[in-house]
Amino acid sequence: MRFTATAARHFSGRAFARNRTLWASWALAGERRRVFYTGDSGYFDGYADIGAQHGPFDLTLMQIGAYSHAWPDVHMTPEEAVTAHRDLGGQVLLPVHWGTFTLAFHPWGEPVDRLWRESKARDVRLAVPRPGERINVDDPPPVDAWWQTIA
């Protein structure tokens, strides 16, 4: 398996030290499968280049939560995640970085609700497994809105 650090868009640092380290996304390539993980990133046009160089991807793990209009360079909106997934040449989109703890002002379930709506509108295959549930990228389970019953 080959792990390739690819570009991401996010500030770095804590307290008084800013932008002294880099953030990365990851392209993982095995003999038969390719997976992309956004890491912690805002949307940027580099996803198309990553897709051209390292894709297409069988699965993209796209961060969709903790977004705000005040910090577009830090985290993607769900709609931007769908755009990035398509830029990357992704087959199945699996959302990450949502529903963990409050970091933004949107409701807990909003990111995945918006992602589901956008995925249907743009004909993107979406998998939203329950925590710990496995999926098969060749036959992902239908989305069943499980999060809405616990939000």
C-alpha atoms as one frame of an Amber mdcrd trajectory, in Angstrom:
protein
   0.000   0.000   0.000   1.270   3.464  -0.881   0.430   6.521   1.249   0.930
   9.877  -0.457   0.616  13.152   1.419  -1.357  15.543  -0.770  -2.378  19.172
  -0.408  -4.920  20.506   2.079  -6.104  23.999   2.983  -6.088  24.842   6.694
  -4.220  27.126   9.064  -1.988  25.528  11.651  -0.899  26.366  15.129  -2.148
  26.945  18.595  -1.991  29.960  20.878   0.606  32.426  19.599   2.431  30.217
  17.065   0.699  30.210  13.667   1.366  28.476  10.360   4.636  26.828  11.324
   3.508  23.384  10.164   1.654  22.017   7.152  -1.619  20.116   6.989  -2.153
  17.303   4.526  -4.763  15.194   2.848  -3.911  11.619   1.883  -4.123   9.424
  -1.193  -3.927   5.713  -0.349  -3.303   3.292  -3.192  -3.311  -0.483  -2.981
  -3.145  -3.077  -5.715  -6.888  -2.893  -6.403  -8.279   0.128  -4.537  -7.667
   3.835  -4.098  -8.930   5.896  -1.175  -8.717   9.631  -0.539  -8.940  11.271
   2.893  -9.351  15.063   3.074  -7.913  15.421   6.518  -8.972  18.781   7.903
  -9.376  21.104   4.931 -11.383  23.842   3.328 -12.359  23.511  -0.327  -9.737
  24.536  -2.883  -9.220  23.901  -6.585  -6.303  21.534  -5.875  -8.699  18.595
  -5.501  -8.954  18.321  -9.298  -5.154  18.086  -9.541  -5.047  15.436  -6.809
  -7.714  13.441  -8.652  -5.797  13.705 -11.930  -2.499  12.630 -10.334  -3.669
   9.978  -7.861  -7.267   9.028  -8.719  -9.810   8.036  -9.567 -10.763   6.949
  -6.057 -13.029   4.076  -5.072 -13.816   5.865  -1.810 -13.396   9.433  -0.611
 -13.534  10.255   3.089 -14.699  13.865   3.039 -14.842  16.170   6.051 -18.235
  17.856   6.183 -18.675  19.412   9.621 -17.749  22.412  11.703 -18.049  24.882
   8.835 -18.783  28.582   8.966 -18.942  31.397   6.436 -16.411  33.153   8.678
 -13.725  30.493   8.022 -14.035  29.017   4.519 -10.330  28.151   4.401 -10.613
  25.780   7.354 -13.520  23.358   6.770 -15.721  22.541   3.793 -19.466  22.845
   3.652 -21.298  19.646   2.729 -21.944  21.031  -0.756 -18.240  21.759  -1.222
 -17.457  18.200  -0.105 -19.613  16.878  -2.952 -17.794  19.175  -5.388 -14.402
  18.022  -4.069 -15.503  14.369  -4.301 -16.389  14.874  -7.946 -13.142  16.812
  -8.575 -11.252  13.812  -7.188 -13.035  11.302  -9.415 -14.593   9.586  -6.394
 -17.016   6.677  -6.685 -18.425   6.511  -3.114 -18.388   9.413  -0.649 -18.165
   8.677   3.070 -18.561  11.731   5.336 -16.204  12.300   8.270 -15.534  15.153
  10.707 -19.160  15.704  11.717 -21.275  14.907  14.745 -18.397  14.731  17.205
 -18.444  17.917  19.290 -19.667  21.477  18.888 -17.140  23.563  17.018 -19.477
  25.632  14.834 -22.952  27.117  15.130 -24.817  24.629  12.923 -26.993  21.904
  14.469 -25.469  18.444  15.027 -27.215  16.664  12.142 -27.202  19.532   9.641
 -23.942  18.609   7.846 -25.061  15.107   6.918 -28.617  16.235   6.086 -27.210
  18.809   3.652 -24.726  16.280   2.263 -27.483  13.723   1.641 -29.612  16.327
  -0.158 -26.678  17.522  -2.307 -25.554  13.978  -3.084 -29.007  13.074  -4.370
 -29.196  16.276  -6.435 -25.785  15.624  -8.036 -26.099  11.829  -8.401 -23.250
  11.013  -6.004 -23.108   7.605  -4.306 -23.132   8.214  -0.559 -22.469   5.915
   2.386 -23.328   7.055   5.916 -22.585   4.078   8.153 -23.443   4.029  11.821
 -20.365   4.399  14.037 -18.326   1.207  13.717 -20.373  -0.186  10.825 -18.443
  -1.580   7.856 -19.313  -0.839   4.259 -18.530  -2.504   0.962 -17.635   0.131
  -1.637 -18.944  -2.156  -4.377 -22.359  -2.263  -2.724 -22.749   0.470  -0.074
 -25.927   0.234   2.002 -28.684   2.718   1.232 -28.657   5.835   3.392 -31.303
   5.425   6.103 -31.030   8.700   8.092 -30.122   6.879  11.317 -28.633  10.100
  12.754 -32.018  11.841  12.650 -33.408   9.491  15.294 -30.697  10.420  17.807
 -30.108  14.118  17.062
